[in-house]
Coordinates of C-alpha atoms in Angstrom, one line a residue:
X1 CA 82.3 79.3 94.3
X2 CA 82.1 81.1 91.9
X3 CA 83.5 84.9 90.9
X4 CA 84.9 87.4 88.5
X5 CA 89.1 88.0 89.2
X6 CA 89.1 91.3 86.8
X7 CA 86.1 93.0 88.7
X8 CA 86.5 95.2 91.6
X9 CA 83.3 97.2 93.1
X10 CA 85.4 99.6 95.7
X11 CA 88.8 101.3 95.9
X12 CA 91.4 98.3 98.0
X13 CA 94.2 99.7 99.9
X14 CA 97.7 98.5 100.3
X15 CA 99.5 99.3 103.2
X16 CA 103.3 100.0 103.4
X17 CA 105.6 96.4 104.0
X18 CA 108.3 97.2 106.3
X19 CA 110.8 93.7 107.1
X20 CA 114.3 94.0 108.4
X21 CA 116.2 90.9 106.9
X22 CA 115.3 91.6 103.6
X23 CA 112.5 92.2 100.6
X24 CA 111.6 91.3 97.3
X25 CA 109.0 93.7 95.3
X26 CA 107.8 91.7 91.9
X27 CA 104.9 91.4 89.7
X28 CA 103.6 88.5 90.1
X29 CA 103.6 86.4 93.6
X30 CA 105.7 83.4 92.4
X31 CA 108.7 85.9 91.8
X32 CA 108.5 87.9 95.0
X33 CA 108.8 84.3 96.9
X34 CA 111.2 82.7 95.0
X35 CA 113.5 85.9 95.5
X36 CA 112.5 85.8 99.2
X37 CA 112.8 81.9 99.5
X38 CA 116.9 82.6 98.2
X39 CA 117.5 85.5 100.8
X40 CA 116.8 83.1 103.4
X41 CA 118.7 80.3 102.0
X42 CA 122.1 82.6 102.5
X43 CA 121.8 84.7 99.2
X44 CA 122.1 88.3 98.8
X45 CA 120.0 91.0 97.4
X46 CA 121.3 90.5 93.9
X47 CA 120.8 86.6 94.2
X48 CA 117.1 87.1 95.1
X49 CA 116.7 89.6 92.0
X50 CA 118.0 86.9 90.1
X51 CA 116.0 84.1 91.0
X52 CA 112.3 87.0 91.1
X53 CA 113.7 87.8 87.0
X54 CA 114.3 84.3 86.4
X55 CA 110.4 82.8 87.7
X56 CA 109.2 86.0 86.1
X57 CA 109.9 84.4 82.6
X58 CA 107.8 81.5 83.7
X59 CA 104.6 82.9 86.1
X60 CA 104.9 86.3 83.8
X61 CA 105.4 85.2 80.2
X62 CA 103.1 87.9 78.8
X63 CA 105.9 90.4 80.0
X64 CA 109.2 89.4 79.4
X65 CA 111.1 85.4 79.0
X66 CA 114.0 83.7 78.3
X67 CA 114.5 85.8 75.2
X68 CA 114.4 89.4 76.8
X69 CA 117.0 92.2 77.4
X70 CA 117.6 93.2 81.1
X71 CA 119.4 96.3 82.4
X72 CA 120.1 96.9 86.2
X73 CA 121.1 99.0 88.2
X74 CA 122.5 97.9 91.9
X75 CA 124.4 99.8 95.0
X76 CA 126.9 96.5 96.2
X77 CA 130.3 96.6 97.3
X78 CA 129.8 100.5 98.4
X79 CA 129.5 101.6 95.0
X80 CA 126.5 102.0 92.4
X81 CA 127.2 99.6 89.5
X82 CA 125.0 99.6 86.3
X83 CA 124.6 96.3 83.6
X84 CA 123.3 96.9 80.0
X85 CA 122.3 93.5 78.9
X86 CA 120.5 94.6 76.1
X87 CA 121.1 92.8 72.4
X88 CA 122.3 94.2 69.3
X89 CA 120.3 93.0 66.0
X90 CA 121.7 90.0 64.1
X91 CA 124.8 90.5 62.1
X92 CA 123.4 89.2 58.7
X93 CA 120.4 90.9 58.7
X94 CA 120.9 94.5 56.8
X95 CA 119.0 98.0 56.5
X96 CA 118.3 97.2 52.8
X97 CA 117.1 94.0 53.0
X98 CA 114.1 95.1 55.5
X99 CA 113.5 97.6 53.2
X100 CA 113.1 95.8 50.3
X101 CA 109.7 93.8 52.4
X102 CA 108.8 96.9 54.5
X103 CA 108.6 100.5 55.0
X104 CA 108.6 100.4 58.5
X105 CA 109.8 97.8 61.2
X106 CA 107.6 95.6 61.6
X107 CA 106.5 94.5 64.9
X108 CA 106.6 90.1 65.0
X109 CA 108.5 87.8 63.5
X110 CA 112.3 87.6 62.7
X111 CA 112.9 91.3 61.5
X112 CA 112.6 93.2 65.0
X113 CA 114.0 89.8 67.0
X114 CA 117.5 91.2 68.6
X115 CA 119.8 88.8 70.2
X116 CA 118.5 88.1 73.7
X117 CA 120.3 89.5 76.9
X118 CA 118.4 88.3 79.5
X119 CA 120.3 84.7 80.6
X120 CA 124.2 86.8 80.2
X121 CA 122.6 89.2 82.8
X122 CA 121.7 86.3 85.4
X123 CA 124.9 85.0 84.6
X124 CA 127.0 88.2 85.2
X125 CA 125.3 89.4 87.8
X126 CA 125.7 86.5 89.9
X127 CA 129.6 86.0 89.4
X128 CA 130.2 89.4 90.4
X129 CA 128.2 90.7 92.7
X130 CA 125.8 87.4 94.1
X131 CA 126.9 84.9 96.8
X132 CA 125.1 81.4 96.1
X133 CA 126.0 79.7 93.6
X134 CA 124.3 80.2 89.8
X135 CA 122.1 76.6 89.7
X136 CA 120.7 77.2 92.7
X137 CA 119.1 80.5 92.4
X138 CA 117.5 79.1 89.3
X139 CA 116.4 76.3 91.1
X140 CA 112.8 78.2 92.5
X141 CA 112.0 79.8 88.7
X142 CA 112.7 75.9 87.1
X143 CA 110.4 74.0 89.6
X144 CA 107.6 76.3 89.0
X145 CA 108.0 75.6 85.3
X146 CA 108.7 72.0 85.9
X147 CA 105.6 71.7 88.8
X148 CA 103.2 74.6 87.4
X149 CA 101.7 77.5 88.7
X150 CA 98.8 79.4 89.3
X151 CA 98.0 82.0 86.6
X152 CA 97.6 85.2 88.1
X153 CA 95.1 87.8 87.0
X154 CA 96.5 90.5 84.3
X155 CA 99.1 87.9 83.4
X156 CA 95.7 85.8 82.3
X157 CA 94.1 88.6 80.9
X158 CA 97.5 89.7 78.9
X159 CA 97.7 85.7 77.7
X160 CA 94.3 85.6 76.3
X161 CA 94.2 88.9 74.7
X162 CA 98.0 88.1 73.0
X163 CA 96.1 84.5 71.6
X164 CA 92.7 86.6 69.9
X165 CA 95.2 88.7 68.3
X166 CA 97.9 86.4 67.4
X167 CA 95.5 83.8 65.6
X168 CA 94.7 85.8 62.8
X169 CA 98.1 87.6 62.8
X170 CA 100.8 86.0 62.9
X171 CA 99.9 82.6 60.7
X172 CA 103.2 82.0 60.0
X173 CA 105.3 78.4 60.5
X174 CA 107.8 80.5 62.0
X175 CA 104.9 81.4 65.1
X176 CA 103.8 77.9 65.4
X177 CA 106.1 77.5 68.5
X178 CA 104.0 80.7 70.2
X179 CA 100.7 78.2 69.7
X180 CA 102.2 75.2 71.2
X181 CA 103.9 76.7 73.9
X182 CA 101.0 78.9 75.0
X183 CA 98.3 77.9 73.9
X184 CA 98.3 74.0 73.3
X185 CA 95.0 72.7 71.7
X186 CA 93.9 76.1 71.1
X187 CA 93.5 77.1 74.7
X188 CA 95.1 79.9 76.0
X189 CA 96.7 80.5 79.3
X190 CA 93.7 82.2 81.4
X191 CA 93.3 83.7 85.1
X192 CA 93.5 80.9 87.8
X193 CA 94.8 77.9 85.0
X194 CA 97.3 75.2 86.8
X195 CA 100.3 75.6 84.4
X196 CA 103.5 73.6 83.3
X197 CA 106.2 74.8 81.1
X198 CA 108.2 71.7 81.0
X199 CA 110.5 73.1 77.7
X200 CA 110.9 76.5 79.6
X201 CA 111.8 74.0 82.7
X202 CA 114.8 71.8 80.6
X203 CA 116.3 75.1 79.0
X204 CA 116.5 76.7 82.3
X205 CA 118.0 73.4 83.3
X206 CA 120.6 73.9 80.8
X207 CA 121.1 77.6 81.5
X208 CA 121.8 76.5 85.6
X209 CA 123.6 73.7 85.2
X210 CA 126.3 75.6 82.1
X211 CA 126.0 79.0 83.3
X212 CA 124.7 80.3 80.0
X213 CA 127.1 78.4 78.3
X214 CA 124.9 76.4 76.4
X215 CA 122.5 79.3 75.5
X216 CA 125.2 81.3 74.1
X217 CA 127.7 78.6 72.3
X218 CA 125.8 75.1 72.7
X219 CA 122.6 73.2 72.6
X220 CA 119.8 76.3 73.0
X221 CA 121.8 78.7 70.2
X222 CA 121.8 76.1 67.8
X223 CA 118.2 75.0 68.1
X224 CA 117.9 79.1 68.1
X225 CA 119.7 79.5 64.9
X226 CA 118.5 76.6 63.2
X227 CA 114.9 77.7 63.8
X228 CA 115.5 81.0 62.3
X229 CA 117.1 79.6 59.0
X230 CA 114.4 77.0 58.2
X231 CA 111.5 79.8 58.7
X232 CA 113.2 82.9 57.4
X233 CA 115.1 84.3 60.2
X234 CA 119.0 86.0 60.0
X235 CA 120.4 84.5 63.4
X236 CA 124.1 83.1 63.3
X237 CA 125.4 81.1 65.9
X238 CA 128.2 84.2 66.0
X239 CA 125.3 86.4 67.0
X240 CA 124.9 84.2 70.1
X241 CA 128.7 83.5 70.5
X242 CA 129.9 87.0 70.6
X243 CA 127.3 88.4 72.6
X244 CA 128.4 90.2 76.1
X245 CA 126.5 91.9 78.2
X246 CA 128.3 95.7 79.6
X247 CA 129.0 97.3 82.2
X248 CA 128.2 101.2 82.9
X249 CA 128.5 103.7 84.7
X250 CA 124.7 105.5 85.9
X251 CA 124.1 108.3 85.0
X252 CA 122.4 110.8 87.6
X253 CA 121.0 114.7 88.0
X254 CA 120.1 116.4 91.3
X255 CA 116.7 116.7 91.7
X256 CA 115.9 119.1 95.0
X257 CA 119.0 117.1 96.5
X258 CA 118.2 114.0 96.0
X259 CA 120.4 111.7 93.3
X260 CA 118.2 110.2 90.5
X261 CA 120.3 107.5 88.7
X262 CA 119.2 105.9 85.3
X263 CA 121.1 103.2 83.2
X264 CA 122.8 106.0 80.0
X265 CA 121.4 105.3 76.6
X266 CA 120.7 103.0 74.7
X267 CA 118.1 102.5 77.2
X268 CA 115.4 105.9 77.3
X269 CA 116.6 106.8 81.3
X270 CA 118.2 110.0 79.8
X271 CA 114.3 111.2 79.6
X272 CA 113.4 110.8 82.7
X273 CA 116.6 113.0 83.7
X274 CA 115.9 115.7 81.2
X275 CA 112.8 115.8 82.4
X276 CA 112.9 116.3 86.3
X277 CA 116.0 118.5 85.6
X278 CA 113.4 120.9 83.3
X279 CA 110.5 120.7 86.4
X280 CA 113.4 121.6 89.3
X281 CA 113.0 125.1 88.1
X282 CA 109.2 125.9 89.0
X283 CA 107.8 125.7 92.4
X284 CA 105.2 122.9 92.7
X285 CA 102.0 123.6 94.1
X286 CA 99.5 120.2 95.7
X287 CA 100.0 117.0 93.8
X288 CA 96.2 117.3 92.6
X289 CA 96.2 120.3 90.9
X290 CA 96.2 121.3 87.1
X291 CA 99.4 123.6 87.1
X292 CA 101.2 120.1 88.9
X293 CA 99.9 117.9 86.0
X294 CA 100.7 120.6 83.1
X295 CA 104.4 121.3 84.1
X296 CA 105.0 117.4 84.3
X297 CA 103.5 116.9 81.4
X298 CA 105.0 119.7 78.9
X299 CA 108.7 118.4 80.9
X300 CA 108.0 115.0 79.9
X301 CA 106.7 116.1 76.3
X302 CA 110.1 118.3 75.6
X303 CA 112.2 115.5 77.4
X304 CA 110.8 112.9 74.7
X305 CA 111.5 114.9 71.7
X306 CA 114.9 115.1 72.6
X307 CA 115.6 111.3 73.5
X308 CA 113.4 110.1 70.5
X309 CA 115.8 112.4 68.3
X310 CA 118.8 111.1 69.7
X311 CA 118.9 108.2 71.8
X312 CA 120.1 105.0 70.1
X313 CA 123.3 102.4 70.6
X314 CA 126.2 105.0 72.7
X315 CA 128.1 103.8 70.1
X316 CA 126.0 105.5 67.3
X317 CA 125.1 109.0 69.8
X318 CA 125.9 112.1 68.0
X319 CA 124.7 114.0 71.0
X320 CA 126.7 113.5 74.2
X321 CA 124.9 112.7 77.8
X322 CA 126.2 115.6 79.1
X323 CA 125.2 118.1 77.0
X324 CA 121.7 116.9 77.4
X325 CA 121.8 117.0 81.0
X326 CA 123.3 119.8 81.1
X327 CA 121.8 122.6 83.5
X328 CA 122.3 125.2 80.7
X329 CA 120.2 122.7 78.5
X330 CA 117.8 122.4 80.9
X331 CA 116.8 126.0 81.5
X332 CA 116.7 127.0 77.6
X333 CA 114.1 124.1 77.6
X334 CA 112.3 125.6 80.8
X335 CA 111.7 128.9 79.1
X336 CA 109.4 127.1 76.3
X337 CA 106.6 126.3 79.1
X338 CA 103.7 128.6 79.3
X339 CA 99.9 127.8 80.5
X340 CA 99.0 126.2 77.4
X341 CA 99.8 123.1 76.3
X342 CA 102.6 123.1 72.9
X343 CA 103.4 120.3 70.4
X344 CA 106.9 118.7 71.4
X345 CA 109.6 120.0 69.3
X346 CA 113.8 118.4 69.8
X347 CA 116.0 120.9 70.9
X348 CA 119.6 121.2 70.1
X349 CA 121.7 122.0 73.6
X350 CA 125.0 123.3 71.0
X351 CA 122.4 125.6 70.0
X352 CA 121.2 128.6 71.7
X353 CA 106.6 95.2 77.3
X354 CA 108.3 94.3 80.2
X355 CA 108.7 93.3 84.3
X356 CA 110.5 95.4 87.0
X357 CA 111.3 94.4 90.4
X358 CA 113.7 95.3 92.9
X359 CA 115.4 93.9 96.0
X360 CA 116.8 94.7 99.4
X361 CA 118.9 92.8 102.0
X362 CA 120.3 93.4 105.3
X363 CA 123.8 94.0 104.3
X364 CA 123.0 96.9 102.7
X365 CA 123.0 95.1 99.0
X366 CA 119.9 96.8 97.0
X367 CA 119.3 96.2 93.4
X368 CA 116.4 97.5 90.6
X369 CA 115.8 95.6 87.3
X370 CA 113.9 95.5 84.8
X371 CA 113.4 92.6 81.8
X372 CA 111.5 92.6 78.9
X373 CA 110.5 90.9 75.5
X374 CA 109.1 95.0 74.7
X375 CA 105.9 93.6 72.9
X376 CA 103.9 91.5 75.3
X377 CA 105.5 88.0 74.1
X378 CA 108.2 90.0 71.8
X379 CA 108.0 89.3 68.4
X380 CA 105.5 86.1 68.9
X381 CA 108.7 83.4 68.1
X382 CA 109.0 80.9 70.4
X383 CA 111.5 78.2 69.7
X384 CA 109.7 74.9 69.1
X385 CA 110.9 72.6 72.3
X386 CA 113.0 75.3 74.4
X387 CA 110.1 77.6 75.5
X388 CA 112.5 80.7 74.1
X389 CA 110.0 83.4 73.2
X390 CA 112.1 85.9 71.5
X391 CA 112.3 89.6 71.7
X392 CA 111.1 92.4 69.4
X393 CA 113.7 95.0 70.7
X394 CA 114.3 95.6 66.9
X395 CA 111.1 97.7 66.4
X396 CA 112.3 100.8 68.3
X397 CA 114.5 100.9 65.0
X398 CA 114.4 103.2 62.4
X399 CA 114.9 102.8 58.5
X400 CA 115.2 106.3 58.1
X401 CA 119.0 106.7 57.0
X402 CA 119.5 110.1 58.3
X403 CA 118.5 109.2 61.7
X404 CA 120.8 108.3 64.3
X405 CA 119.0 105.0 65.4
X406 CA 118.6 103.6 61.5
X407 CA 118.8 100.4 61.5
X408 CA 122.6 98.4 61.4
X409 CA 123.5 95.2 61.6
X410 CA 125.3 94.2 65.3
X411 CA 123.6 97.5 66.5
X412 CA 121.3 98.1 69.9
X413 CA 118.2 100.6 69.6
X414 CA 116.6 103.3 71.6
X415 CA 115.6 100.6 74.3
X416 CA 112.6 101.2 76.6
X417 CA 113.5 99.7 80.1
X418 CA 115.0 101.8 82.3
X419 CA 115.5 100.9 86.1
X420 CA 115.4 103.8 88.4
X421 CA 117.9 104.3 92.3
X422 CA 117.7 107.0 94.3
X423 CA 120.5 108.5 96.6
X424 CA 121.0 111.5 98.9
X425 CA 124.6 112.9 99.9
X426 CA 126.1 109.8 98.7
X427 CA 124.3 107.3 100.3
X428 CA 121.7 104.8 99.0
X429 CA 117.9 105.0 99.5
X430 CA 116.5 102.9 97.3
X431 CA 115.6 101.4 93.7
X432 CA 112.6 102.1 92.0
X433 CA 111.2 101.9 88.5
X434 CA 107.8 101.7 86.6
X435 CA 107.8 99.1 83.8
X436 CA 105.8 100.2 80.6
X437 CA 106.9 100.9 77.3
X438 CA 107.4 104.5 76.9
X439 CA 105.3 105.2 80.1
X440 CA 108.0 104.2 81.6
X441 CA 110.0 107.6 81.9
X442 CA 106.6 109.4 82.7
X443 CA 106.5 107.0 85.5
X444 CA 109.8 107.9 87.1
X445 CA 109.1 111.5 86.9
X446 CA 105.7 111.1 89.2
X447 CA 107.0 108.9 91.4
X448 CA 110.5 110.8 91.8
X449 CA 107.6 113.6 92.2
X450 CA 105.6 112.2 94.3
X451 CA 108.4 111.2 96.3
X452 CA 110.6 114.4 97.0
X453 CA 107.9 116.9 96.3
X454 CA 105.2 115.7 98.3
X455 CA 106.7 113.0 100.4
X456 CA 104.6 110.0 99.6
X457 CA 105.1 107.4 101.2
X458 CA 106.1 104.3 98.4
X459 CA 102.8 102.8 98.2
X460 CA 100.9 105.9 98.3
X461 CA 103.4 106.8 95.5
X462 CA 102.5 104.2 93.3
X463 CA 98.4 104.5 94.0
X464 CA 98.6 107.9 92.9
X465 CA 96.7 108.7 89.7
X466 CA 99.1 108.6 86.6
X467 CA 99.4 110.5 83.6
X468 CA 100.8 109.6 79.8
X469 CA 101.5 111.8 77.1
X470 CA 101.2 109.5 73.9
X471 CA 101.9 112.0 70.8
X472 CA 101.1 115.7 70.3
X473 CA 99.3 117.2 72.6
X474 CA 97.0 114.0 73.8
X475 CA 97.3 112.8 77.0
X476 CA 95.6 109.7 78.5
X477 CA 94.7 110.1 82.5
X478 CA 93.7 107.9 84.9
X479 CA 89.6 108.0 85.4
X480 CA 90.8 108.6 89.4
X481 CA 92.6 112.0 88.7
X482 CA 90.3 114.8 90.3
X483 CA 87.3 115.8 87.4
X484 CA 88.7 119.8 88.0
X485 CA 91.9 119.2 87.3
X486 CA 91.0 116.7 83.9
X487 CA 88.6 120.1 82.9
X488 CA 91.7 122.6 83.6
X489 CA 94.2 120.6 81.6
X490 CA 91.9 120.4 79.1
X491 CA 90.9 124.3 78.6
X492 CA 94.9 124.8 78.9
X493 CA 95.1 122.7 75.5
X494 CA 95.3 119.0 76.5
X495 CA 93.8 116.5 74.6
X496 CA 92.8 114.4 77.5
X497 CA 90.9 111.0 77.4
X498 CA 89.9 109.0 80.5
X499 CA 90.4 105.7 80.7
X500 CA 89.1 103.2 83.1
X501 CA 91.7 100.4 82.5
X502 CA 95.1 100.8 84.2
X503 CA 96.7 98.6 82.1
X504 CA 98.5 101.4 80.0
X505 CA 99.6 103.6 82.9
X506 CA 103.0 101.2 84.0
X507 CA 103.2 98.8 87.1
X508 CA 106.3 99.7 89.7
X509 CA 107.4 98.5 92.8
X510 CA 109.7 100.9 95.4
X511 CA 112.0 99.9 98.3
X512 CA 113.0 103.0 100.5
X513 CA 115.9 102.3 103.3
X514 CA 115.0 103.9 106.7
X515 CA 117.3 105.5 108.6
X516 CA 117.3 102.5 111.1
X517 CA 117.8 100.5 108.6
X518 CA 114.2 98.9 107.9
X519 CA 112.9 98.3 104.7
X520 CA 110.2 100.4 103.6
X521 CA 108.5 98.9 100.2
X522 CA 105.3 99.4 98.0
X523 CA 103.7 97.5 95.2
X524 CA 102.0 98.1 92.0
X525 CA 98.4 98.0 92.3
X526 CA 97.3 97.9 89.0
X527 CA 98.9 94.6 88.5
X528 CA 99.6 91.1 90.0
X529 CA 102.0 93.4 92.3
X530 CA 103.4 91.5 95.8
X531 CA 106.1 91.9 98.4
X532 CA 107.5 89.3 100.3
X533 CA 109.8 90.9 103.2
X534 CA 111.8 89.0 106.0

């Protein structure tokens, strides 16, 4: 039998999963059962997210791995708690020695590579807020890497696309490990191949059976650091030693009385805030219409020039939280909205890659995280023998000294994951979060939006056409988004463009908790997107 897995003659339809016991919404099938597979073994909702992230680096390796910041956000215990595992750049590496090779950051290779976050977060998470012990909610993500898997579609797509462009790119012995890892005898993971990881299998090994110990301060950092200093790289094993992930507090505005809660910077959530608190002054009219689109979209543009201007490290902020989310702020940024479309411009308020999933259980435990190596594979390292594709966090960097997120040694950047949790009058409804880059902010506003405003349901929230301003005054839309309302925006100023492939619009997954207590979920259809409920 024989038949195309990227081609699909007429519109498919997902229905709404409801389950009682518990869900898992993921990305790719491997990671919603392995997260379902350790609810029913006794673990909790956090457990389950744990072992989903974990299989993610395996099935989903296009997306985020080993080497990738996470940051999550999870209602436990009665209380919202927030984890920025994101990594700061290495110690040894300073502002003028990139600027000495480049003018800008580059994308791959050692420069962007931050310190990875990804294996503290499993780690952390699991000791305060899990229930099973650490090895064995690794246990589902290391036999698929031990046993194989099935490739699924847009991760095969994503794998050969990342081996056309990385052949002639990044020639480097220092990206050697990328070719043997992924590609062995020049043949790249593709849809539907049988895949083993067995290096990605013994360093998860050594992750479960030390509790991170050994990635941080033994076996995995030194093979790490060693790598980096024969090829060119500015690890230390100190980089590695001192890392720990934190703990924040969420930060949250009222949107039509509902709670949206992000992770606070370094991580871009901020945006997504500024945002919806800019659009809770006008009056929405129907989803598909061109006044909807153009308010969202002149929000998100003035919401962006604010976080690109100031978000970096909260060490580094010379703008407080608060002041941007301010309600004052918010309205002096309302009144710059007209019917036609304007270039974003910062404002001052003193003055005048990646994976997401979430997880449910039926103890009331809900959790929504998000992982990523930013660029596809990150900066195209992998370690020779450990399956460690590094990230290339590093990029969101800039060398402009007068900025506030220049470049420092030991220092975190504007980061791009942000997981999304909704609340109303205190109580929890749900995480939610669209994975994507800088979409991603765009995609919490439309499906808060779509949400609240229009009460989708959370599929019917996620198959709604998207939006994405990219720079200016262009926007890309989804080919699906009504012809008027495309012609409308466009005669109001937008520089639309159409485009067919979904790839560039995010991929989210929701969980919404009834009021008798069912599990409501929805899944990204423009991805490998499943739920597994119990």
């Amino acid at each position: 039998m024989f038949f195309n897995p990227s081609l699909y003659r007429y519109p498919s339809r997902r229905m709404v999963v409801f389950a009682q016991n518990g869900m898992v919404a993921a990305s790719t099938p491997q990671a919603a059962q392995a997260g379902l597979e350790i609810l029913m073994k006794g673990g909790n909702a956090i457990d389950a997210a744990i072992a989903a992230a974990v299989t993610e680096t395996v099935c989903e390796p296009c997306s985020n791995g080993i080497g990738s910041d996470t940051f999550m956000i999870a209602w436990s215990q009665g209380k919202l708690h927030g984890l920025n595992a994101s990594g700061p750049s290495p110690q040894k590496q300073t502002l003028q020695s990139i600027k000495e090779k480049h003018t800008d950051m580059p994308r791959a290779g050692w420069v962007p590579a931050n310190v990875p976050g990804a294996p503290a977060a499993w780690v952390t998470l699991n000791e305060r807020l899990g229930r099973l012990p650490f090895a064995e909610v690794l246990k589902p993500a290391i036999r698929y890497a031990e046993h194989g898997f099935a490739v699924a579609p847009m991760v095969g797509s994503s794998c050969v696309s990342a081996y056309h462009s990385y052949k002639t790119r990044n020639t480097g012995p220092e990206f050697r490990g990328w070719f043997e890892a992924f590609a062995p005898g020049g043949k790249p993971m593709a849809i539907g191949d049988l895949v083993q990881l067995p290096d990605h299998a013994r360093t998860l090994q050594l992750i479960a059976d030390t509790k991170g110990e050994a990635f941080y301060r033994g076996e995995i950092a030194e093979k790490i650091v060693a790598f980096a200093q024969e090829t060119g790289g500015s690890y230390c094993l100190e980089d590695f030693g001192d890392y720990q992930p934190e703990w924040v507090e969420p930060v949250s505005i009222n949107y039509r009385g509902y709670d949206v809660y992000e992770i606070p910077p370094n991580g871009q959530g901020i945006v997504a805030l500024m945002a919806l608190n800019i659009l809770k002054g006008f009056e929405l009219q129907e989803r598909e219409n061109a006044d909807t689109y153009h308010l969202m979209i002149e929000a998100i543009k003035l919401a962006f020039a604010d976080g690109r201007k100031y978000i970096t490290d909260s060490r580094f902020m010379r703008m407080p939280v608060e002041a941007l989310l301010s309600e004052e702020y918010a309205a002096k940024r309302r009144a710059l909205i007209g019917q036609q479309a304007r270039p974003p411009e910062p404002g001052d308020p003193y003055s005048g890659g990646t994976i997401y999933l979430c997880a449910a259980d039926n103890e009331g435990n809900m959790i929504s995280l998000i992982q990523s190596n930013y660029g596809g594979f990150g900066s195209g390292i992998v370690v020779p023998g450990t399956g460690v594709a590094l990230n290339n966090r590093g990029n969101n960097f800039t060398l402009d000294e007068e900025h506030a997120n220049v470049y420092a040694p030991g220092k975190r950047p504007y980061n791009t994951i942000i997981p999304g949790f909704l609340m109303k009058d205190g109580a929890p409804l749900g995480p939610f979060g669209v994975m994507g880059g800088f979409m991603q902010p765009q995609g919490h506003l439309q499906m808060v939006v779509n949400t609240v405003d229009y009460q989708m349901n959370p599929q019917e929230s996620l198959d709604a056409p998207r939006f994405q301003w990219t720079s200016g005054q262009s926007v890309d839309i989804e080919q699906s988004a009504p012809l008027h309302v495309q012609q409308l925006l466009a005669r109001r100023g937008h520089n639309l463009t159409p485009r067919v492939a979904s790839g560039g619009f995010g991929r989210g997954q929701i969980i919404w908790l009834m009021p008798n207590g069912a599990l409501a979920g929805g899944t990204e259809p423009r991805t490998d997107g499943t739920i597994m409920g119990w």
